[in-house]
GROMACS .gro file of N, CA, C and O in nm:
model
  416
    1UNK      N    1   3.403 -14.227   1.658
    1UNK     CA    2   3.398 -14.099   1.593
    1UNK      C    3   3.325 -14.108   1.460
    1UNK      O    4   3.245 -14.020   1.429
    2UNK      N    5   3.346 -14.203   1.388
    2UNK     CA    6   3.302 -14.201   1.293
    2UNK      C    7   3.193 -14.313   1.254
    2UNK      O    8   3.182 -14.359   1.140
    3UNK      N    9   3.113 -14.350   1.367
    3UNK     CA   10   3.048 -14.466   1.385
    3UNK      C   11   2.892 -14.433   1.319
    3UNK      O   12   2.847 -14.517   1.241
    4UNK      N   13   2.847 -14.367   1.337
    4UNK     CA   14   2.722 -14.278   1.259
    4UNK      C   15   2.762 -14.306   1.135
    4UNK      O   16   2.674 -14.378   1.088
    5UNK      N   17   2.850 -14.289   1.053
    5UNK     CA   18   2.887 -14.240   0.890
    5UNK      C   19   2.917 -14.381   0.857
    5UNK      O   20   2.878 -14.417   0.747
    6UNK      N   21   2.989 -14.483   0.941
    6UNK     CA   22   3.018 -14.638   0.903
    6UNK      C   23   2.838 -14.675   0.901
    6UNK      O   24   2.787 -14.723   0.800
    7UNK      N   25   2.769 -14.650   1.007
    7UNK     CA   26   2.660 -14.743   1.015
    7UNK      C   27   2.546 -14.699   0.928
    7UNK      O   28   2.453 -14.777   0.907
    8UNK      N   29   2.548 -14.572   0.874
    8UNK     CA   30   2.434 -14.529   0.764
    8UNK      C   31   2.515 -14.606   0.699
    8UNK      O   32   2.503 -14.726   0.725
    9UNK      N   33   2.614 -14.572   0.605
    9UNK     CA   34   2.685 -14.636   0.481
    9UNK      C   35   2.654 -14.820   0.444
    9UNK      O   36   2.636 -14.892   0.346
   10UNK      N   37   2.663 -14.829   0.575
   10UNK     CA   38   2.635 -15.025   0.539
   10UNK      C   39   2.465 -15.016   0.530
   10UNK      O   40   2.403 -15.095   0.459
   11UNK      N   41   2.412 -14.937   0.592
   11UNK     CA   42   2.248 -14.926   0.576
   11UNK      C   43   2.232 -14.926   0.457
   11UNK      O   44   2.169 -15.022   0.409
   12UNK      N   45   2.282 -14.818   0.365
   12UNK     CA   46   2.269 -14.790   0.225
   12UNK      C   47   2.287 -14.900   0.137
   12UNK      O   48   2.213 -14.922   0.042
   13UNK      N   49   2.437 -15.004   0.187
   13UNK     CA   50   2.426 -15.072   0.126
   13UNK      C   51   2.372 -15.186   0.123
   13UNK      O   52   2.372 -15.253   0.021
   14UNK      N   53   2.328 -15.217   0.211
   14UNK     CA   54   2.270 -15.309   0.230
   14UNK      C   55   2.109 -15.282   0.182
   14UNK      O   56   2.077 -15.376   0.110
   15UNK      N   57   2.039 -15.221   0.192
   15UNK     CA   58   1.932 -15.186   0.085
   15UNK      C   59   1.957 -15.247  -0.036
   15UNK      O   60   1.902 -15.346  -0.085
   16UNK      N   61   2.075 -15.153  -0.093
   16UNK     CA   62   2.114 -15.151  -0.221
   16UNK      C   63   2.173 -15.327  -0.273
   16UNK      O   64   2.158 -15.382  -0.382
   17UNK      N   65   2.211 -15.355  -0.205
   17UNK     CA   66   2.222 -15.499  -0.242
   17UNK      C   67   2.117 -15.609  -0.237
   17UNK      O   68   2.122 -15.709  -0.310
   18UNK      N   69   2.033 -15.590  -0.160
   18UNK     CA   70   1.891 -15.637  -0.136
   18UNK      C   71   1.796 -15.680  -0.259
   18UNK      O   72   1.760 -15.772  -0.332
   19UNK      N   73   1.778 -15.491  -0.213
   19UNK     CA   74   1.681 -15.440  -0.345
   19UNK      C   75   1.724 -15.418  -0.485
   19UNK      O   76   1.662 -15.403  -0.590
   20UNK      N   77   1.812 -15.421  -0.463
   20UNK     CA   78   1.883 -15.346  -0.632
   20UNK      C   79   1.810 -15.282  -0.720
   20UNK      O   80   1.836 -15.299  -0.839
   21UNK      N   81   1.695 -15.189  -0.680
   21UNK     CA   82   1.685 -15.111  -0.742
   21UNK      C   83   1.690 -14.962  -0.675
   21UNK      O   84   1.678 -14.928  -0.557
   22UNK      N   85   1.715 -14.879  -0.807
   22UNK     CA   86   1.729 -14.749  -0.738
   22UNK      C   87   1.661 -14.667  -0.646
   22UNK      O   88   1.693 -14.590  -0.555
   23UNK      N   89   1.521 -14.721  -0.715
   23UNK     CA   90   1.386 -14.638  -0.608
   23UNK      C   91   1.419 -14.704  -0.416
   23UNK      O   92   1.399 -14.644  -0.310
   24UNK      N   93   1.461 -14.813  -0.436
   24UNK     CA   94   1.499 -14.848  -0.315
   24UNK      C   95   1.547 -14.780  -0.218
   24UNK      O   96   1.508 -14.739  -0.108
   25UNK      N   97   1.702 -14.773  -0.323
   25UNK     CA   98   1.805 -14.640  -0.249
   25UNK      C   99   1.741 -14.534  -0.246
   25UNK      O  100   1.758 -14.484  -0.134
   26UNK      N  101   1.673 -14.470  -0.310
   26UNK     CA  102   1.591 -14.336  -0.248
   26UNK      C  103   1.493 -14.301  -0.139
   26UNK      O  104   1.474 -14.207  -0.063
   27UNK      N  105   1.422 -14.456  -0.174
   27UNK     CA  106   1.334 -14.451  -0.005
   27UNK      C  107   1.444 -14.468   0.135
   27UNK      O  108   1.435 -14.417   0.246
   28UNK      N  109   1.535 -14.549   0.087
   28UNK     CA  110   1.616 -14.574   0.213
   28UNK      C  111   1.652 -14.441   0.304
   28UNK      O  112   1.615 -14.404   0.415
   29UNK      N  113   1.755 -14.376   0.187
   29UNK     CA  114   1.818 -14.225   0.192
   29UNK      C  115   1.747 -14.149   0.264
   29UNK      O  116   1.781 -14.115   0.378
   30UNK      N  117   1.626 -14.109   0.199
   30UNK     CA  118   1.501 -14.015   0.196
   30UNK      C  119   1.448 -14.056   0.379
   30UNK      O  120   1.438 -13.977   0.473
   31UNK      N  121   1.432 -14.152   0.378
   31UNK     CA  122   1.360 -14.225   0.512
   31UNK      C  123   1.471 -14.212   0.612
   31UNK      O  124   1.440 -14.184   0.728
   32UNK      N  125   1.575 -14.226   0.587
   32UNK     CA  126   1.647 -14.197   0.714
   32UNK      C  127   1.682 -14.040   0.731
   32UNK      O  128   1.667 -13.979   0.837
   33UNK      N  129   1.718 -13.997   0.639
   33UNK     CA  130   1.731 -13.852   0.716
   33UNK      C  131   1.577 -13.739   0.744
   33UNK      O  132   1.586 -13.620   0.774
   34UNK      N  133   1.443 -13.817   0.725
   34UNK     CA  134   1.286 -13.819   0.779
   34UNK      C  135   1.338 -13.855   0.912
   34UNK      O  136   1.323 -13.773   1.003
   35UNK      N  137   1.397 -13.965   0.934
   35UNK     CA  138   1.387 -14.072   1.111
   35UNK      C  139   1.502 -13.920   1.163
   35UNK      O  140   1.484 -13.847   1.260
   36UNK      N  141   1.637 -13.911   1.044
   36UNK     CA  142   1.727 -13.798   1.166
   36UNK      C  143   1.615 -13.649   1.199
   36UNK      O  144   1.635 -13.604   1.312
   37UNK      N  145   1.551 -13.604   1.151
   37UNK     CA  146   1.479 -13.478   1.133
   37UNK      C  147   1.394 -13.509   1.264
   37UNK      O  148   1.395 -13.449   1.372
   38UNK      N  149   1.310 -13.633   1.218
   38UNK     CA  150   1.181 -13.677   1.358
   38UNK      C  151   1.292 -13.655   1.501
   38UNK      O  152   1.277 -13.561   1.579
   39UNK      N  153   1.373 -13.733   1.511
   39UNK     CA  154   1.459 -13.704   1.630
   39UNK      C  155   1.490 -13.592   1.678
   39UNK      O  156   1.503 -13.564   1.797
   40UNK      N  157   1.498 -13.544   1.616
   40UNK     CA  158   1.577 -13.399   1.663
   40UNK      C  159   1.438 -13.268   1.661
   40UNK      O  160   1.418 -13.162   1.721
   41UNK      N  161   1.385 -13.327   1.587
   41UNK     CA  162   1.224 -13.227   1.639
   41UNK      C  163   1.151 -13.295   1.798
   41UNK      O  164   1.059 -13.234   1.854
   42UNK      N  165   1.195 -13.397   1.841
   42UNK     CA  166   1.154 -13.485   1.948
   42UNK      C  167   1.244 -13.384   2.084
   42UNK      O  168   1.215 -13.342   2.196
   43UNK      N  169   1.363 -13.382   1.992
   43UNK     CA  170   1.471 -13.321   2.115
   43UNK      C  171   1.421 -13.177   2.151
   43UNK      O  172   1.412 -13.141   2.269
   44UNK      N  173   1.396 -13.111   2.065
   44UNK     CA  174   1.393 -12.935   2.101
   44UNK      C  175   1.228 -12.950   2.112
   44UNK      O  176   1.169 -12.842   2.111
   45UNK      N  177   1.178 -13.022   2.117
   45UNK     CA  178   1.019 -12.979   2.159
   45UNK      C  179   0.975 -13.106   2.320
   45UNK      O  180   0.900 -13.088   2.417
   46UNK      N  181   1.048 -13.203   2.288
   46UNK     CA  182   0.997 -13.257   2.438
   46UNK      C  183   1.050 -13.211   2.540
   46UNK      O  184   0.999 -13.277   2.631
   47UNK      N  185   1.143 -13.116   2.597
   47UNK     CA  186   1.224 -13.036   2.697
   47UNK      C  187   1.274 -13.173   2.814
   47UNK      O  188   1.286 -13.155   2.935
   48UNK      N  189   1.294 -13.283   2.755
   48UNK     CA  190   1.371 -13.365   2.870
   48UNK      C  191   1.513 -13.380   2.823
   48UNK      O  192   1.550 -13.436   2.720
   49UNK      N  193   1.595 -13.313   2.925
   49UNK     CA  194   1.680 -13.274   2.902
   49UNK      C  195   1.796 -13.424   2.869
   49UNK      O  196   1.881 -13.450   2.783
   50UNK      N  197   1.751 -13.482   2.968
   50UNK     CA  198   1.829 -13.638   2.912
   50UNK      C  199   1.812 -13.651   2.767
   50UNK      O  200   1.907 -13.628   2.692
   51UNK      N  201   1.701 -13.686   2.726
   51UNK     CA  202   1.673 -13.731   2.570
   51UNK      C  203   1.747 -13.672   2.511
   51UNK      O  204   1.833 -13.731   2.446
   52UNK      N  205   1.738 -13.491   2.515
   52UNK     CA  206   1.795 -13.451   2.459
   52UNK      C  207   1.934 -13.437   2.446
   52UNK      O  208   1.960 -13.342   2.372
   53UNK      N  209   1.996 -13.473   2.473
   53UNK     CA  210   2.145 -13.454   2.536
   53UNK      C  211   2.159 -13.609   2.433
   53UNK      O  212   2.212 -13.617   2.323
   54UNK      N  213   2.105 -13.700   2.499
   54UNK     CA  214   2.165 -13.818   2.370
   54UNK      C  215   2.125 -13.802   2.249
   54UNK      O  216   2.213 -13.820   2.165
   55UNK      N  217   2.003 -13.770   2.202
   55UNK     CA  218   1.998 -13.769   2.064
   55UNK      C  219   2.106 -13.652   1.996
   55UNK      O  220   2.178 -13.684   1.902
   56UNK      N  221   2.108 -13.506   2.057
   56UNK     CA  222   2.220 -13.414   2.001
   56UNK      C  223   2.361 -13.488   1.999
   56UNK      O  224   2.452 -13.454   1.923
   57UNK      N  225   2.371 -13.595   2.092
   57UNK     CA  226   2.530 -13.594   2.091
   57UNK      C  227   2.575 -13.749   1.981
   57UNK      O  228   2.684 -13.773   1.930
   58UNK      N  229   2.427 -13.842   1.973
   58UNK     CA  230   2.492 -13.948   1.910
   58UNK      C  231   2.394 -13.943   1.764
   58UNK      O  232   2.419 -14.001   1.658
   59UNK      N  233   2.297 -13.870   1.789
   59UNK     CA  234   2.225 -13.868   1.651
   59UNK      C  235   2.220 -13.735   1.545
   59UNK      O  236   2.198 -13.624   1.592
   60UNK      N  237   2.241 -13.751   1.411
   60UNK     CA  238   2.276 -13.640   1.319
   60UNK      C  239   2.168 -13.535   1.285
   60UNK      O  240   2.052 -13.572   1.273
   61UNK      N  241   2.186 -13.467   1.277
   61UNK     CA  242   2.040 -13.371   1.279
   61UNK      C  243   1.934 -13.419   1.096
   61UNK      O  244   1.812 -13.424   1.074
   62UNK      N  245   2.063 -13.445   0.998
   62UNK     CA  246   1.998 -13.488   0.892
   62UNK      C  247   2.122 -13.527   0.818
   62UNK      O  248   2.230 -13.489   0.862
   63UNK      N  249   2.116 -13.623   0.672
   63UNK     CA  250   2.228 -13.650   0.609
   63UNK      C  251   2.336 -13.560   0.579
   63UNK      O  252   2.455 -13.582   0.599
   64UNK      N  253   2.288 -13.462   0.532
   64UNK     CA  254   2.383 -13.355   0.490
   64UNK      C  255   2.453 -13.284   0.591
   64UNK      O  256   2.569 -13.248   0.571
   65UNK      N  257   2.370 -13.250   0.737
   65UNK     CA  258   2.428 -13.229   0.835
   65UNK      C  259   2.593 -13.326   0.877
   65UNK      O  260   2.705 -13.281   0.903
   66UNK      N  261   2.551 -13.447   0.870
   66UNK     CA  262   2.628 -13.527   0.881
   66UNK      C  263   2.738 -13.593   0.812
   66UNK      O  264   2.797 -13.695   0.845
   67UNK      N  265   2.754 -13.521   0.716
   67UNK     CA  266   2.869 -13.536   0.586
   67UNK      C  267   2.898 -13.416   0.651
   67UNK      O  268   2.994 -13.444   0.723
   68UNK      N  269   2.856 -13.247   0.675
   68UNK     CA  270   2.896 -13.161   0.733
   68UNK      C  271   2.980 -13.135   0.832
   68UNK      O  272   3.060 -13.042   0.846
   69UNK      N  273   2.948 -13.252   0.919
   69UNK     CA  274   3.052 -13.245   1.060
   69UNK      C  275   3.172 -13.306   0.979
   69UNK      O  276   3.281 -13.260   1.010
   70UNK      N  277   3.170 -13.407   0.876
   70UNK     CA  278   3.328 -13.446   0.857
   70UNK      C  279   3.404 -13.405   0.733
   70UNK      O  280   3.522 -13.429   0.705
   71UNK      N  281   3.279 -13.311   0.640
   71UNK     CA  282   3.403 -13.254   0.540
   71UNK      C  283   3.405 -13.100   0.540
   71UNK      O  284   3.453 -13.046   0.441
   72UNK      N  285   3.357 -13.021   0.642
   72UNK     CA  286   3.311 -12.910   0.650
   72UNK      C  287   3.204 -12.860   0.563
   72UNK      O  288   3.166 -12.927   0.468
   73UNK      N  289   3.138 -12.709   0.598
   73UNK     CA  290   3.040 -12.718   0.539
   73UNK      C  291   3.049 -12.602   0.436
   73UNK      O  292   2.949 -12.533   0.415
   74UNK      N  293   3.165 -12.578   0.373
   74UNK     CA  294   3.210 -12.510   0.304
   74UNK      C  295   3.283 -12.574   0.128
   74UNK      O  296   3.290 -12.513   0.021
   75UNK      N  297   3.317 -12.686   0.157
   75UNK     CA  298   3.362 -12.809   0.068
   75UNK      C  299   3.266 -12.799  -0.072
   75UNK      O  300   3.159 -12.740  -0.086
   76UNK      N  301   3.340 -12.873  -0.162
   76UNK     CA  302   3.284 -12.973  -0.278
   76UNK      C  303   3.203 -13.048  -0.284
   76UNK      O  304   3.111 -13.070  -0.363
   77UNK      N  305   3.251 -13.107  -0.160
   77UNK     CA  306   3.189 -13.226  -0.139
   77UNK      C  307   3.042 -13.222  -0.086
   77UNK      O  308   2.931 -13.271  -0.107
   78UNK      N  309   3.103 -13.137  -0.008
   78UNK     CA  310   2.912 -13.085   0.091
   78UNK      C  311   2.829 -13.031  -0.039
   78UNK      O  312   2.715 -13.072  -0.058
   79UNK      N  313   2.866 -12.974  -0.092
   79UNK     CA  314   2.774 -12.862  -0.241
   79UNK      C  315   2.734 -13.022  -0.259
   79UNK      O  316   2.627 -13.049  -0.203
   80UNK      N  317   2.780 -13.103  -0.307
   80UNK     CA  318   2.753 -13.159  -0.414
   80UNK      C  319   2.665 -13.296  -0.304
   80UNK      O  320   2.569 -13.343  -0.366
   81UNK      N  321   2.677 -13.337  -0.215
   81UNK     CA  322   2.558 -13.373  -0.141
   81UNK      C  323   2.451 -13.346  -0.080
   81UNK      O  324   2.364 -13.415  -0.026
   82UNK      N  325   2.472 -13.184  -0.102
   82UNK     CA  326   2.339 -13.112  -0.032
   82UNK      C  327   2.262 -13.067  -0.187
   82UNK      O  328   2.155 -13.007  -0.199
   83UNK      N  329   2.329 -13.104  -0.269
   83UNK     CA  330   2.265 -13.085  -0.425
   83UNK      C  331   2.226 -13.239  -0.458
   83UNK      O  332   2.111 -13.269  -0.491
   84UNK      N  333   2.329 -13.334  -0.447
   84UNK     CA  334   2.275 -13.482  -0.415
   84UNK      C  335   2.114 -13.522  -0.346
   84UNK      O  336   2.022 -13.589  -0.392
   85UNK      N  337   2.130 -13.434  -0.194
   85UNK     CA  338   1.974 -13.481  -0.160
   85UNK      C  339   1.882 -13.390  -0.201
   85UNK      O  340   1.777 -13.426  -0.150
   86UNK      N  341   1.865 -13.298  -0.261
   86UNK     CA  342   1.805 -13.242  -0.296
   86UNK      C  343   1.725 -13.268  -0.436
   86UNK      O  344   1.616 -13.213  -0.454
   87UNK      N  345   1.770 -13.335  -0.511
   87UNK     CA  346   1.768 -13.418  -0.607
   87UNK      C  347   1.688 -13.568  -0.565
   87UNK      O  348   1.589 -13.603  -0.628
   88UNK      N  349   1.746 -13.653  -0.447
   88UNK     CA  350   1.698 -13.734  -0.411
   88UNK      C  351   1.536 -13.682  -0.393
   88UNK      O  352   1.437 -13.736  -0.443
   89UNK      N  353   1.540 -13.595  -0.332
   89UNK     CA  354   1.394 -13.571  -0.266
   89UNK      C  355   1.306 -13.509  -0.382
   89UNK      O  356   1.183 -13.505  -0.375
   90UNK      N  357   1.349 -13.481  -0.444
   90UNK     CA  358   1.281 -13.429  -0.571
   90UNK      C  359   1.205 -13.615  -0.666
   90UNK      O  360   1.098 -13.653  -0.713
   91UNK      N  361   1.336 -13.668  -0.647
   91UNK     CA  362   1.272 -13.798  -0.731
   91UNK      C  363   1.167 -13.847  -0.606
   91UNK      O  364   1.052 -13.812  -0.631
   92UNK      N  365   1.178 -13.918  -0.481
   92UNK     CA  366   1.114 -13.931  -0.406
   92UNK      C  367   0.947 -13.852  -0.432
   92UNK      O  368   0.848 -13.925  -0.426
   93UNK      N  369   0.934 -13.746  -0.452
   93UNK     CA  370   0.799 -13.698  -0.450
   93UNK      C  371   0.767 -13.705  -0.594
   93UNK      O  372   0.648 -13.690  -0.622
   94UNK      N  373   0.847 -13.724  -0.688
   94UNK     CA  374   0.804 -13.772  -0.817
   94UNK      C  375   0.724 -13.940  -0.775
   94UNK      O  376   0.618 -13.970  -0.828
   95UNK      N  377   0.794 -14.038  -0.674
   95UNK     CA  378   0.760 -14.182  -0.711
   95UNK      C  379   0.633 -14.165  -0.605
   95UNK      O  380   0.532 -14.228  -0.637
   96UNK      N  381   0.623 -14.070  -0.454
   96UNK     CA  382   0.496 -14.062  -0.423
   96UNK      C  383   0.395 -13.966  -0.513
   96UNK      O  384   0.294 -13.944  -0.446
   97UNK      N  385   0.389 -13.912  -0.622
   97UNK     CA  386   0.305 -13.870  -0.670
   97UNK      C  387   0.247 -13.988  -0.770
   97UNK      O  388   0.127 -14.010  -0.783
   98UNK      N  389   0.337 -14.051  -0.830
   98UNK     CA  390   0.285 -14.147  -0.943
   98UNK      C  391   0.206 -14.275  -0.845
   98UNK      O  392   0.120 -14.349  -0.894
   99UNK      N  393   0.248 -14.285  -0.710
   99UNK     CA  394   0.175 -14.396  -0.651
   99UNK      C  395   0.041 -14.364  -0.646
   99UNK      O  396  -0.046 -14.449  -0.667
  100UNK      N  397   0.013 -14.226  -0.614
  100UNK     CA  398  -0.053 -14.189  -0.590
  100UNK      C  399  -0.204 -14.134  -0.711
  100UNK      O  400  -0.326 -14.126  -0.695
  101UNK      N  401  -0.118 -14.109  -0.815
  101UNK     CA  402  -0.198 -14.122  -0.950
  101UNK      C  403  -0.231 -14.258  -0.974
  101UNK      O  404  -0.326 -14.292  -1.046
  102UNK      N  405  -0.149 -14.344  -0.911
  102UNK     CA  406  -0.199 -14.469  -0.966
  102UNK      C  407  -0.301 -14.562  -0.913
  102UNK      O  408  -0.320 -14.669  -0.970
  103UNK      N  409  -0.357 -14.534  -0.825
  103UNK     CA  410  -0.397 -14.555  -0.679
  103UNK      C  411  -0.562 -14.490  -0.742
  103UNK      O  412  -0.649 -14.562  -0.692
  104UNK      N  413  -0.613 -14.405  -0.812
  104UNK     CA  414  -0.744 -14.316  -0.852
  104UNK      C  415  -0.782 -14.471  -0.940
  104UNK      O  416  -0.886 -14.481  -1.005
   0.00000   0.00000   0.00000
């Protein structure tokens, strides 16, 4: 049941212990709920109904989705992770813009 939310969480940390730096944890974050999004645009546009059926049932549509299924999507908690990635993704296109200035 809760095997999705154990196995991102050690993802995270395990980055985070790795890399120890923060930009790390943001590509990590940022990049996986990119990989949950790619999936689930795979599901409703390739029409095989198998695929689809496993990715809806074992894969999360995106992070916040997935804190959603377990603290509802009405919570504290959800506000404050769907304000969490939102934030993430904001720094994220701050560190691809400076790569990218830096790069001329």
């Amino acid at each position: 049941m809760y095997i999705d939310l154990i196995v991102i969480v050690l993802i995270i940390i395990a980055v985070v212990f790795f890399f120890r730096r923060f930009s790390s944890f943001v590509y990590a974050v940022c990049a996986l709920d990119i990989l949950f999004r790619l999936f689930h645009f795979l599901a409703d546009n390739l029409h095989l109904k198998d695929v689809s059926n496993i990715i809806n049932k074992y894969i999360p549509a995106s992070v916040v989705s997935m804190v959603g299924r377990y603290t509802g999507t009405h919570g504290v908690i959800y506000l404050i992770i769907n304000w969490a990635m939102f934030i993430l993704y904001a720094i994220l296109l701050f560190y691809i813009i400076r790569i990218l200035v830096k790069r001329k």
